Each structure stands twice: as structure tokens, then as C-alpha cells.
XYZ file of C-alpha atoms in Angstrom:
635
model
C 5.043 -13.496 13.017
C 2.308 -15.806 11.730
C -0.276 -14.592 9.220
C -3.017 -15.199 11.764
C -1.263 -13.051 14.353
C -0.710 -10.238 11.833
C -4.427 -10.251 11.010
C -5.359 -10.328 14.708
C -3.128 -7.353 15.471
C -4.385 -5.345 12.494
C -8.135 -5.633 13.152
C -8.397 -3.754 16.481
C -6.103 -1.011 15.163
C -8.578 -0.445 12.310
C -11.245 0.473 14.835
C -12.531 -3.060 15.260
C -14.729 -5.319 13.166
C -17.605 -2.841 13.218
C -15.494 -0.247 11.374
C -14.673 -2.555 8.433
C -17.010 -2.305 5.450
C -15.040 -4.199 2.849
C -11.686 -5.912 2.437
C -10.021 -7.171 -0.728
C -6.400 -7.597 -1.717
C -4.095 -7.184 -4.697
C -0.622 -8.621 -5.192
C 0.897 -7.119 -2.044
C -1.748 -5.005 -0.267
C -4.797 -5.491 1.899
C -7.275 -2.937 0.543
C -9.913 -1.941 3.093
C -12.909 0.329 2.919
C -13.595 1.594 6.419
C -16.626 3.411 7.760
C -14.322 5.944 9.389
C -10.662 6.171 8.385
C -9.971 8.384 11.416
C -10.540 5.415 13.716
C -7.630 3.529 12.128
C -4.310 3.709 13.949
C -1.982 3.992 10.936
C 1.242 4.283 12.908
C 0.276 1.358 15.120
C -0.403 -0.818 12.083
C 2.922 0.168 10.518
C 4.662 -0.919 13.709
C 3.332 -4.486 13.427
C 6.031 -6.993 12.536
C 5.337 -8.197 9.012
C 3.635 -4.974 7.879
C 5.753 -2.954 5.431
C 3.626 0.151 5.389
C 0.140 1.637 5.392
C -1.419 4.390 3.351
C -4.800 5.900 2.557
C -5.533 6.318 -1.140
C -8.786 6.817 -2.948
C -10.645 6.504 0.347
C -9.175 3.028 0.843
C -6.987 2.120 3.785
C -4.177 0.049 2.246
C -1.841 -2.166 4.278
C 1.280 -3.446 2.516
C 2.233 -6.961 3.665
C 4.076 -8.271 0.597
C 3.742 -11.651 -1.068
C 1.915 -13.237 1.897
C -1.056 -10.913 1.401
C -3.368 -13.710 0.246
C -2.799 -15.702 3.440
C -3.158 -12.635 5.669
C -6.363 -11.740 3.807
C -7.745 -15.231 4.410
C -7.014 -14.978 8.132
C -8.518 -11.488 8.229
C -11.728 -12.714 6.583
C -11.982 -15.451 9.224
C -11.887 -12.798 11.927
C -14.814 -11.087 10.217
C -16.736 -14.360 10.198
C -16.121 -14.738 6.443
C -18.002 -11.471 5.970
C -16.482 -9.156 3.390
C -19.134 -6.438 3.219
C -20.688 -5.053 6.370
C -23.285 -2.703 4.889
C -23.942 -0.336 2.039
C -23.261 2.907 3.829
C -21.294 5.620 2.108
C -17.543 5.656 1.726
C -15.471 6.602 4.709
C -13.542 9.145 2.823
C -16.412 11.564 2.678
C -14.248 14.264 1.193
C -15.540 16.762 -1.318
C -14.069 18.863 -4.068
C -11.496 17.829 -6.647
C -9.385 15.835 -4.179
C -12.431 13.955 -2.945
C -13.539 13.170 -6.501
C -10.035 11.970 -7.391
C -9.873 9.773 -4.279
C -13.276 8.282 -5.065
C -12.193 7.566 -8.642
C -9.084 5.630 -7.581
C -11.078 3.807 -4.918
C -13.633 2.652 -7.503
C -10.989 1.696 -10.073
C -8.889 -0.355 -7.664
C -11.962 -2.076 -6.165
C -13.241 -3.092 -9.600
C -10.022 -4.189 -11.287
C -7.896 -5.578 -8.433
C -10.050 -8.714 -7.805
C -9.897 -9.865 -11.437
C -6.162 -9.324 -11.947
C -5.262 -12.974 -11.055
C -7.390 -14.206 -13.968
C -5.746 -11.708 -16.325
C -2.274 -12.647 -15.055
C -2.907 -16.335 -15.745
C -4.361 -15.676 -19.195
C -1.621 -13.222 -20.153
C 1.178 -15.557 -19.086
C -0.394 -18.408 -21.037
C -0.600 -16.187 -24.121
C 3.134 -15.511 -23.813
C 3.943 -19.190 -23.389
C 1.866 -20.067 -26.464
C 3.761 -17.408 -28.433
C 7.078 -18.926 -27.327
C 5.988 -22.463 -28.210
C 4.784 -21.455 -31.659
C 7.892 -19.316 -32.336
C 10.145 -22.331 -31.811
C 7.691 -24.540 -33.725
C 7.179 -26.733 -30.675
C 3.440 -26.643 -31.301
C 1.792 -26.561 -34.713
C -0.615 -23.695 -35.324
C -3.009 -26.200 -36.874
C -2.933 -28.671 -33.994
C -5.818 -29.111 -31.601
C -3.385 -28.568 -28.699
C -2.538 -25.081 -29.947
C -6.194 -24.251 -30.522
C -7.223 -25.493 -27.073
C -4.433 -23.590 -25.358
C -5.527 -20.478 -27.246
C -9.051 -20.959 -25.899
C -7.639 -21.266 -22.375
C -5.697 -18.024 -22.822
C -8.431 -16.048 -24.587
C -11.333 -16.945 -22.305
C -10.538 -14.416 -19.559
C -10.283 -11.614 -22.108
C -13.327 -12.646 -24.168
C -15.514 -12.963 -21.072
C -13.996 -9.893 -19.430
C -17.423 -8.196 -19.165
C -18.624 -11.023 -16.900
C -15.578 -10.761 -14.619
C -15.988 -6.994 -14.440
C -19.729 -7.348 -13.811
C -19.121 -9.323 -10.621
C -16.413 -7.033 -9.221
C -18.326 -3.863 -10.188
C -21.531 -5.160 -8.599
C -19.621 -5.954 -5.419
C -18.216 -2.430 -5.337
C -21.605 -0.771 -5.892
C -23.489 -3.234 -3.656
C -25.632 -4.575 -6.497
C -26.701 -8.181 -7.083
C -23.599 -9.836 -8.540
C -25.461 -12.676 -10.242
C -27.947 -10.420 -11.996
C -24.981 -8.281 -13.076
C -23.275 -11.394 -14.436
C -26.438 -12.297 -16.350
C -26.565 -8.810 -17.905
C -22.924 -9.183 -18.963
C -23.925 -12.507 -20.509
C -26.529 -10.664 -22.573
C -23.808 -8.434 -24.035
C -21.623 -11.313 -25.211
C -24.403 -13.756 -26.168
C -23.574 -15.158 -29.633
C -27.139 -14.551 -30.853
C -26.877 -10.851 -29.982
C -23.623 -10.626 -31.909
C -25.168 -12.318 -34.929
C -28.224 -10.037 -34.751
C -26.204 -6.822 -34.506
C -23.868 -7.885 -37.318
C -26.729 -8.815 -39.637
C -27.842 -6.799 -42.648
C -31.137 -5.646 -41.128
C -31.188 -2.786 -38.586
C -31.980 -3.833 -35.017
C -34.515 -1.992 -32.863
C -35.945 -2.436 -29.399
C -39.536 -1.178 -29.131
C -38.796 0.992 -32.136
C -35.558 2.414 -30.676
C -32.509 1.698 -32.880
C -29.678 -0.384 -31.383
C -26.112 0.474 -32.389
C -24.015 -2.417 -33.654
C -21.228 -2.891 -31.085
C -19.025 -5.873 -30.265
C -19.065 -6.275 -26.475
C -16.737 -9.270 -26.118
C -13.560 -8.147 -24.276
C -15.092 -4.708 -23.626
C -14.475 -2.797 -20.404
C -16.474 0.378 -19.882
C -19.940 -0.684 -21.127
C -20.505 -3.224 -18.352
C -18.972 -0.981 -15.673
C -21.325 1.855 -16.632
C -24.194 -0.618 -16.887
C -23.698 -2.123 -13.434
C -23.233 1.335 -11.913
C -26.603 2.268 -13.456
C -28.052 -1.043 -12.238
C -27.132 -0.242 -8.620
C -29.461 2.772 -8.737
C -32.202 0.859 -10.553
C -32.190 -1.790 -7.815
C -32.474 0.823 -5.068
C -35.409 2.525 -6.771
C -37.194 -0.761 -7.462
C -36.747 -1.871 -3.851
C -38.625 1.241 -2.732
C -41.454 0.638 -5.206
C -41.938 -3.136 -5.162
C -43.490 -4.645 -2.000
C -41.015 -6.876 -0.166
C -43.179 -9.941 -0.618
C -42.853 -9.577 -4.423
C -39.222 -8.465 -4.645
C -37.773 -11.945 -5.103
C -39.743 -12.233 -8.369
C -40.067 -8.773 -9.838
C -36.775 -7.175 -8.709
C -34.479 -9.399 -10.843
C -36.993 -9.446 -13.714
C -37.350 -5.681 -13.994
C -33.645 -5.085 -13.323
C -32.653 -7.425 -16.157
C -35.131 -5.850 -18.578
C -34.404 -2.205 -17.737
C -30.635 -2.358 -17.427
C -30.044 -4.597 -20.466
C -32.181 -2.271 -22.578
C -30.443 0.919 -21.410
C -27.005 -0.586 -21.976
C -27.822 -1.646 -25.538
C -29.505 1.672 -26.359
C -27.161 4.166 -24.683
C -24.552 3.118 -22.128
C -22.950 0.389 -24.247
C -22.272 2.513 -27.330
C -21.171 5.458 -25.161
C -18.835 3.286 -23.097
C -17.376 1.706 -26.212
C -16.787 5.123 -27.773
C -15.079 6.460 -24.631
C -13.000 3.313 -24.111
C -11.830 3.144 -27.691
C -11.051 6.863 -27.599
C -8.859 6.384 -24.523
C -7.059 3.417 -26.084
C -6.548 5.093 -29.446
C -5.382 8.333 -27.808
C -2.866 6.588 -25.592
C -1.573 4.335 -28.357
C -1.172 7.321 -30.685
C 0.738 9.285 -28.038
C 2.896 6.286 -27.173
C 3.742 5.484 -30.786
C 4.921 9.052 -31.395
C 6.578 9.844 -28.041
C 7.153 6.424 -26.483
C 10.608 7.204 -25.119
C 9.355 10.356 -23.382
C 6.317 8.593 -21.947
C 8.600 5.837 -20.669
C 11.123 8.252 -19.194
C 8.509 10.247 -17.260
C 6.240 7.400 -16.174
C 9.131 5.090 -15.310
C 10.917 7.803 -13.350
C 7.881 8.691 -11.271
C 6.595 5.129 -10.969
C 7.989 4.481 -7.450
C 6.134 7.539 -6.138
C 2.987 6.449 -7.965
C 3.196 3.010 -6.327
C 3.759 4.544 -2.880
C 0.457 6.420 -3.195
C -1.333 3.408 -4.699
C -2.246 5.444 -7.784
C -0.808 2.874 -10.186
C -4.236 1.264 -10.207
C -5.450 4.320 -12.082
C -3.674 2.933 -15.172
C -5.700 -0.275 -15.186
C -8.610 0.969 -17.348
C -6.147 2.080 -20.031
C -4.240 -1.201 -19.820
C -7.373 -3.356 -19.995
C -8.813 -1.333 -22.857
C -5.550 -1.563 -24.788
C -5.408 -5.327 -24.275
C -9.016 -5.812 -25.332
C -8.699 -3.641 -28.453
C -5.132 -4.333 -29.622
C -4.166 -7.497 -27.736
C -1.120 -5.769 -26.260
C -0.366 -3.298 -23.453
C 2.597 -0.897 -23.294
C 2.385 0.358 -19.698
C 3.349 -3.052 -18.350
C 6.864 -2.796 -19.814
C 7.392 0.568 -18.138
C 6.262 -0.836 -14.789
C 8.627 -3.804 -15.080
C 11.541 -1.510 -15.962
C 10.785 0.532 -12.834
C 10.733 -2.709 -10.814
C 14.142 -3.600 -12.248
C 15.545 -0.267 -11.052
C 14.266 -1.033 -7.542
C 15.882 -4.473 -7.692
C 19.281 -3.079 -8.741
C 19.283 -0.359 -6.090
C 18.249 -2.792 -3.367
C 20.923 -5.306 -4.354
C 23.534 -2.543 -4.064
C 22.251 -1.746 -0.574
C 22.521 -5.450 0.296
C 26.169 -5.518 -0.755
C 27.111 -2.194 0.839
C 25.330 -2.117 4.203
C 27.336 -3.106 7.274
C 24.215 -3.823 9.303
C 23.827 -7.616 9.344
C 20.137 -7.517 10.232
C 19.360 -4.950 7.543
C 21.512 -6.863 5.038
C 19.206 -9.858 5.438
C 16.167 -7.631 4.851
C 17.739 -6.021 1.768
C 18.824 -9.367 0.303
C 15.338 -10.835 0.572
C 13.803 -7.622 -0.784
C 16.205 -7.585 -3.758
C 15.327 -11.190 -4.631
C 11.596 -10.424 -4.413
C 12.063 -7.339 -6.607
C 13.938 -9.333 -9.255
C 11.047 -11.787 -9.300
C 8.537 -8.947 -9.476
C 7.305 -8.080 -5.941
C 8.785 -4.656 -5.203
C 6.973 -3.512 -2.052
C 9.580 -5.072 0.307
C 12.342 -3.238 -1.607
C 10.394 -0.008 -1.901
C 9.070 0.295 1.649
C 11.701 -1.729 3.481
C 14.845 -0.387 1.792
C 14.827 2.441 -0.765
C 12.188 4.701 0.830
C 13.819 4.199 4.211
C 17.277 5.159 2.914
C 16.051 7.852 0.429
C 19.151 8.075 -1.807
C 18.634 4.564 -3.252
C 15.063 5.614 -4.048
C 16.455 8.453 -6.189
C 18.805 5.998 -7.908
C 15.951 3.563 -8.550
C 13.759 6.338 -9.982
C 16.482 7.512 -12.388
C 17.199 3.911 -13.409
C 13.518 3.150 -13.915
C 13.132 6.222 -16.116
C 16.069 5.271 -18.349
C 15.041 1.637 -18.701
C 11.447 2.667 -19.402
C 12.667 5.065 -22.097
C 14.212 2.023 -23.808
C 10.888 0.193 -23.511
C 9.103 3.167 -25.019
C 11.582 3.685 -27.831
C 11.233 0.093 -29.055
C 7.482 -0.148 -28.279
C 7.809 -3.148 -25.970
C 4.365 -4.682 -25.474
C 2.887 -7.215 -23.041
C 0.175 -9.808 -23.637
C -1.295 -9.380 -20.178
C -1.116 -7.563 -16.863
C 1.039 -8.789 -14.005
C 4.463 -8.131 -12.601
C 8.114 -8.730 -13.414
C 10.953 -8.861 -14.409
C 11.279 -12.656 -13.978
C 7.655 -13.437 -13.121
C 6.517 -11.444 -16.135
C 8.836 -12.930 -18.778
C 6.083 -14.819 -20.646
C 4.088 -11.590 -21.026
C 6.825 -10.258 -23.310
C 7.664 -13.263 -25.487
C 7.485 -12.047 -29.066
C 9.135 -9.665 -31.509
C 10.181 -7.098 -28.864
C 11.451 -9.591 -26.274
C 15.113 -8.664 -26.819
C 14.349 -4.978 -26.174
C 12.436 -5.964 -23.045
C 15.582 -7.664 -21.741
C 17.701 -4.621 -22.662
C 15.302 -2.236 -20.916
C 15.294 -4.338 -17.744
C 19.103 -4.647 -17.838
C 19.524 -0.872 -18.220
C 17.267 -0.207 -15.241
C 18.899 -2.859 -13.069
C 22.506 -1.894 -13.828
C 21.920 1.865 -13.516
C 20.039 1.394 -10.238
C 22.823 -0.822 -8.896
C 25.773 1.336 -9.988
C 24.156 4.667 -9.116
C 23.341 3.460 -5.588
C 26.968 2.410 -5.105
C 28.153 5.819 -6.372
C 25.843 8.154 -4.435
C 25.790 5.883 -1.400
C 23.405 6.175 1.541
C 23.427 6.719 5.275
C 23.622 3.198 6.626
C 21.294 2.062 9.393
C 23.369 1.579 12.564
C 23.736 -1.946 13.850
C 21.268 -2.715 16.605
C 23.285 -2.530 19.794
C 23.766 -5.626 21.904
C 22.389 -5.669 25.399
C 24.834 -3.953 27.712
C 25.770 -5.760 30.896
C 26.995 -3.981 34.004
C 29.276 -6.173 36.067
C 30.020 -6.119 39.768
C 33.366 -4.393 39.160
C 31.664 -1.405 37.493
C 32.566 -2.258 33.885
C 30.204 -2.009 30.917
C 30.574 -4.571 28.162
C 28.792 -4.212 24.807
C 29.309 -2.618 21.390
C 29.634 0.900 20.095
C 28.034 2.348 16.974
C 31.273 3.394 15.281
C 32.302 -0.260 14.967
C 29.466 -2.582 16.028
C 31.632 -5.623 15.351
C 34.181 -4.734 18.030
C 33.312 -5.274 21.711
C 34.170 -2.499 24.119
C 34.643 -2.393 27.872
C 34.274 0.945 29.646
C 35.677 1.271 33.167
C 34.070 3.813 35.478
C 34.036 4.477 39.175
C 30.593 6.058 39.523
C 27.655 3.598 39.400
C 25.355 6.589 38.723
C 26.714 6.642 35.161
C 24.208 3.859 34.458
C 21.140 6.085 34.478
C 17.720 4.410 34.476
C 14.942 6.152 32.551
C 11.449 5.163 33.645
C 8.366 5.110 31.513
C 6.459 8.413 31.657
C 3.356 6.906 30.068
C 1.154 3.844 30.290
C 0.838 2.210 26.870
C 2.551 0.085 24.235
C 6.260 0.407 23.427
C 7.077 1.178 19.790
C 10.531 1.193 18.198
C 11.590 4.724 17.326
C 12.310 3.685 13.734
C 8.606 2.889 13.337
C 7.442 6.414 14.233
C 5.891 8.179 11.231
C 7.886 11.395 11.754
C 11.129 10.992 9.733
C 13.169 13.173 12.106
C 12.373 10.987 15.097
C 12.540 7.724 13.124
C 16.007 8.521 11.763
C 17.333 9.463 15.205
C 17.935 13.092 14.254
C 16.282 14.287 17.461
C 18.240 11.845 19.614
C 18.211 8.228 20.721
C 15.289 6.656 22.498
C 12.020 4.795 22.192
C 8.350 5.628 21.695
C 5.151 4.686 23.490
C 1.622 4.555 22.127
C -0.351 5.874 25.136
C -3.492 4.259 26.477
C -3.981 6.837 29.259
C -3.830 10.589 28.758
C -1.080 11.591 31.152
C 2.717 11.777 31.236
C 4.831 11.746 34.389
C 8.476 12.531 34.936
C 10.717 9.611 33.916
C 13.562 10.774 36.182
C 14.393 12.798 39.221
C 15.447 16.153 37.846
C 14.503 19.641 36.726
C 11.981 20.807 34.119
C 14.134 22.560 31.503
C 11.539 23.350 28.827
C 7.752 23.459 28.607
C 6.777 24.098 25.016
C 4.244 26.884 24.480
C 1.917 24.517 22.641
C 2.102 22.170 25.691
C 2.732 19.105 23.545
C 6.334 18.534 24.648
C 8.448 18.830 27.793
C 12.173 18.460 28.473
C 13.317 17.195 31.873
C 17.032 17.188 32.743
C 17.872 14.364 35.128
C 20.014 15.132 38.152
C 22.527 12.734 36.598
C 22.663 14.860 33.411
C 20.499 13.104 30.801
C 18.198 15.455 28.885
C 14.875 13.699 28.303
C 12.428 15.005 25.689
C 8.826 13.768 25.921
C 7.034 14.672 22.684
C 3.338 13.767 22.890
C 2.048 12.838 19.436
C 3.230 13.609 15.917
C 2.638 17.116 14.493
C 0.520 17.924 17.567
C 2.176 21.348 17.690
C -0.504 22.270 15.145
C -3.172 21.857 17.842
C -1.908 25.081 19.471
C -2.248 23.636 22.964
C -5.768 22.285 22.540
C -6.410 19.027 24.448
C -3.234 19.491 26.563
C -2.873 20.713 30.178
C 0.574 21.121 31.751
C 1.139 20.748 35.500
C 4.751 21.948 35.856
C 6.775 25.078 35.132
C 10.285 25.664 33.834
C 12.817 25.364 36.668
C 10.583 23.207 38.828
C 12.277 20.197 40.444
C 10.395 16.930 40.017
C 10.608 13.411 41.325
C 10.210 10.375 39.102
C 6.474 9.828 38.749
C 5.396 13.462 39.257
C 2.635 14.493 36.841
C 3.916 16.650 33.976
C 1.040 16.952 31.516
C -2.421 15.585 30.804
C -3.860 15.178 27.311
C -7.059 13.931 25.679
C -6.146 10.948 23.513
C -9.517 10.649 21.789
C -9.746 14.332 20.905
C -6.198 14.344 19.528
C -6.988 11.313 17.360
C -10.272 12.859 16.297
C -8.355 15.934 15.146
C -6.348 13.630 12.886
C -3.078 13.310 14.795
C -1.090 10.270 15.818
C -0.609 10.078 19.613
C 2.539 7.933 19.558
C 4.972 9.626 21.955
C 8.749 9.574 21.399
C 10.852 9.647 24.600
C 14.272 10.898 23.514
C 17.685 11.289 25.150
C 18.573 14.543 23.416
C 22.214 14.637 24.567
C 22.890 10.994 23.706
C 26.292 11.933 22.235
C 27.515 12.513 25.772
C 27.087 8.823 26.535
C 28.445 5.453 25.460
C 25.036 4.038 24.747
C 21.281 4.365 25.191
C 19.459 1.051 25.506
C 15.758 0.261 25.551
C 14.798 -2.140 28.312
C 11.165 -2.837 27.505
C 8.991 -4.102 24.706
C 5.235 -4.643 24.615
C 2.928 -3.133 27.228
C 4.375 -0.827 29.845
C 3.091 1.069 32.892
C 4.137 4.416 34.334
C 7.471 4.197 36.179
C 8.356 0.802 34.665
C 12.000 0.600 33.469
C 12.090 1.972 29.908
C 15.725 2.789 28.990
C 19.252 2.894 30.375
C 21.714 5.664 29.601
C 25.207 4.219 29.792
C 28.330 6.270 30.380
């Protein structure tokens, strides 16, 4: 599917253009701030071809699309008319208490740091390359080439306050250019000379603490956050006709002064405290930190909480010129790569083998979302193997204090980050993770995904030709005398057909409840898909079983976890034992109220006694109406 089509399919499922406040992206994820997260159809988005997963973290709606995220983002922005921010209304998360505060924190952190990561990646990689060149004496330390390359590499870190000023102002809906100017004040060479001079510095009699703001992190973030409130207050006070003159003037004066007097020193103290505390802990218990963080890293990535480490990583880089969390992350990536490669070699499913092979290659390079969401999470046991492997490899990183010169990804894509005295231990840590992930996955195994069945053809002489799950490579012909053994199942619902594997409930997605398909309803009613008898009407009214006269037991389960609604928004129209014709009304339900209550309305239609048959085949994809052909039960 093209990037444009992916973007076009995503937008309406987010609640439309009017529900999108802000959209950015990181290495693999679209990161959206919505006015109302409840309007987003998460399961529908996950079902889009090309989307690896979707999650809500820190109030952000995150859509994982892999290494084509930049192109999808560009197409998405075009759909918004190149508008990235709709308004300055409050966050959609709206949650309170500790969980709400935590979500807001991660939302702010990811929104501020994610946009500037490309600059840090480029600078960090260049630092590593310069280290390699100088180590092999390919470039003289005294040459102008070396000095110029060092300027290229150091610029992003030295002017980090300016980069952060722009992204922070965007997050807090403040003027980005005024914020950039304030950051320029902090790193102006004359300010540095003044603060480092022998005479004390005061502003209107108030003493100014001597602080070096180049490469700093927290001072400008706190300053721009404060600036966002100053702007709002000034806009209420200053007449609109004078705002273009006095708003930037007073903002620059007030905010610059407050940063130099209070917020800058406080932010520096907090930031240095965080960096010193982490470095001290890591130097004393590096192997333990690596073991725990590396082992849990896949789960942290799944929730999107890995962005919570960015302030520590940036502060460590700015203060010490090296970061230690990066090595742990790369070791965890290596574990994912090894586990996914083992799946590629072991799976018998040709289609899934292609997915796993591509995912393993991406993970070796450094993009792990395809492996994580497309392979190891889906199969579960390889995820355990990858977590154990990542923990062991990260323990090696921690034991030998492997440091990175920047922030990015790896293993292969991140090699230049690690050029230096600990490079050999970086390679050992990655190798340990990769090999353990690979071998452990082969040992503990996994439940393979069955080969997608070929279309089954029914010939004029009443034979069925196709494949069977036990050996999908071998064709089978079943002879029967009763044409009724090909049982048509009609659609009970008007809506959009969804593959069962894409349903968010693991029991349905894994086929534990039976074989079948799912439909995302667009009308709130379900009719009988067959001529038969109502066998079960669940007390909570959310599910009904109809046994066809030909024997197939059809479960219609309206929504995911809707049993928790205790029958609200459902009205049944049949009783147990009642005989129905195909198309007779079974149940009505209120789609909007169910969604508003926070439940997915996707409806699995399952052949519960599928083991009694040779095969169950879906006949439809895309949009479908009531009583359209949906499935065939063969046998």
C-alpha cells in the first residue's frame, strides 16, 4: 500500500481532520495529539495494511509504521493542508491523578525531544566517525579538516538550547522565534564572558549566578514553559493593535531576566543532579542496570515510554560527552534481531517467513518495530527470548561501561556512536544479545502461524480441492456426496471486513475461539447469518450463537470486552430455541454509545466447531452488506 493511501486511511479513523491537534514523528511512529482520543478507532487503524500497531501513551496516539514514517507523515500533513497544529486547546488525555500526571510527562518529553533527534543522530554519528579517523591517524588532530569536522559535530550539541527552544515552544504553543531568540541570549558569547569575569553580575541589583548554558537542557525547557504563560497573560493585557510591538519586546525582557535570575540556575542544578546521580549509579552497578533495563526494554518500547529516558541521555551527553543508555538499547535491539532471525528460519509459513526475514534485517540495522510488533509480540515466546537476550547483552554493556557519542539506533546503524575505547565490548554485548536471542528462540520454539489457506474450489463432481492446515504444502481432494457440506455463511452485519488476526482480543486473533472473520459495523444491528436455531443468547446481550441446520455453530460476538457493559446499549430480539431464517434480526446495538464507553465495536463471526470441517474460508474483503456471502464452511 502506498504511503499516501496509508495516510488517507488513517485520518478518518482518527475522528477526521477536526480531531487532530498536532502530528509529529520519530524514527518509526506517527505521534499525534488528538482533541479526543475516544474518537480514534484504534483497532481499525491497526488493521490497515502497512500499520504495525497503535498505542496511546502520555496522551499521545502513536501509530507504528516503521522506517517509512517520514513519508507517511509528509502525506498526512498534506491531508491537513500542511497544518500541524489546529489550536491550543487542552490535551485530549484529560486524565487526572498520578496516571494522568505520568501520561502528561511522557507526552511533553516525547513532543520536545523527538523532533530534534535527527540533528543529534547526525552529530553523534559524525563524532564517532571523527574518533575512528583520528584513532587510525587518517586525520591529524592539528589539521583544519579535523577542526572543521569537529565544529560540524559539536554544533548541534553546543546550540542544543536553540533546538530545544523551538520544539518546546511548539509543544506549549508559544512563539517559536521569540523562544529561539531567548535561547540565543543564553549562549551569547558576551554573556558567557560577562558571567565568567571577575566582577559579580547583577540585573537591576539582583545577582546573576554564573552558569554555562551552552549544551544545556533543562534551563531553556523551563524558560519556554514559563514564556508560554507570560505570552498568554500579556495578550490579555496588551491591546491587539499594539501586540505586534510590545508582546515580543516584553516577552524577551521578562523571560530572559527570569531565566538568568532563577530558572536557569535551578534547571542547571536539577539537570546536573540527574546526570551525576545516574552516572554514579551506573558506574557502581552498571551490570545490574543493564540487566534490568535491557530485559524490560521491549516492554518499555511497546508502551512508548523509552522517550522518558531522553532527558537523562541528553543531559549526560551535554555534561560528559557520552551516554550509557544507548548501549543498553542497542543490545536490546540485537536480542530482537536474533529472535526474529530464528523465527525466519523456523517458520513453515511462507508469507510469514518473508515478514520475519525483512523484520530481522531491519532489526539488525536498528529499526526494531517490525520485529517487535510484527513477529515477537505476535508469537510471544520469541519476545521472552529477546527480553532475556537483551538483558544479558546489556549487562555486558553495563559491566564494561560502553558509552555512545550520540543518540540514535543500532546495532549496524549505530556503529559510529560507539567508536572508541569500549568499541570491542560494544561488539561483544551485541553478539551476546543476538546469539542468545537466536538460540533461545530455537530452543523454546513458538506456535507457528498457520499457512493462509488457498481458495477452495468446488467442482461439478462434488470434489473439494485445496490445502489443509496440517500440511499446507500438500494439496488435498475430498470426495463427498452431499452438496450441503459446502455451507455458506452470510454476513450478519453491514460494515467493513477485518481479518480475525487483526482483532485486538488475543483469544480471537489467535483463533482460540474458532475460525472466522470479523466485521467493523457501520449499522447497529446483527441478523442471522444462516437458517438455523438460536442456541445461546448471552445474559449481557453482547453475543449470540446460532446453529445452522447444516450443523455449523456460528458465534456472533459484538465488540471487544463489551461484556463489561452489562447489557447496556444492546437489545436482543430472539430467544434460545427459536428457529430463524437467514436475515432475521437477532440483536440491535448502539455503536456510538459503545464507542463512547471506550469499547471497540469490531465483531468477530466465528465457526466455533471448525474442527468438524475440512476448512473455513472467508469469501469477502472490504465493505459488506447484510446477507452478502461472508464465509464457506467446507466438509
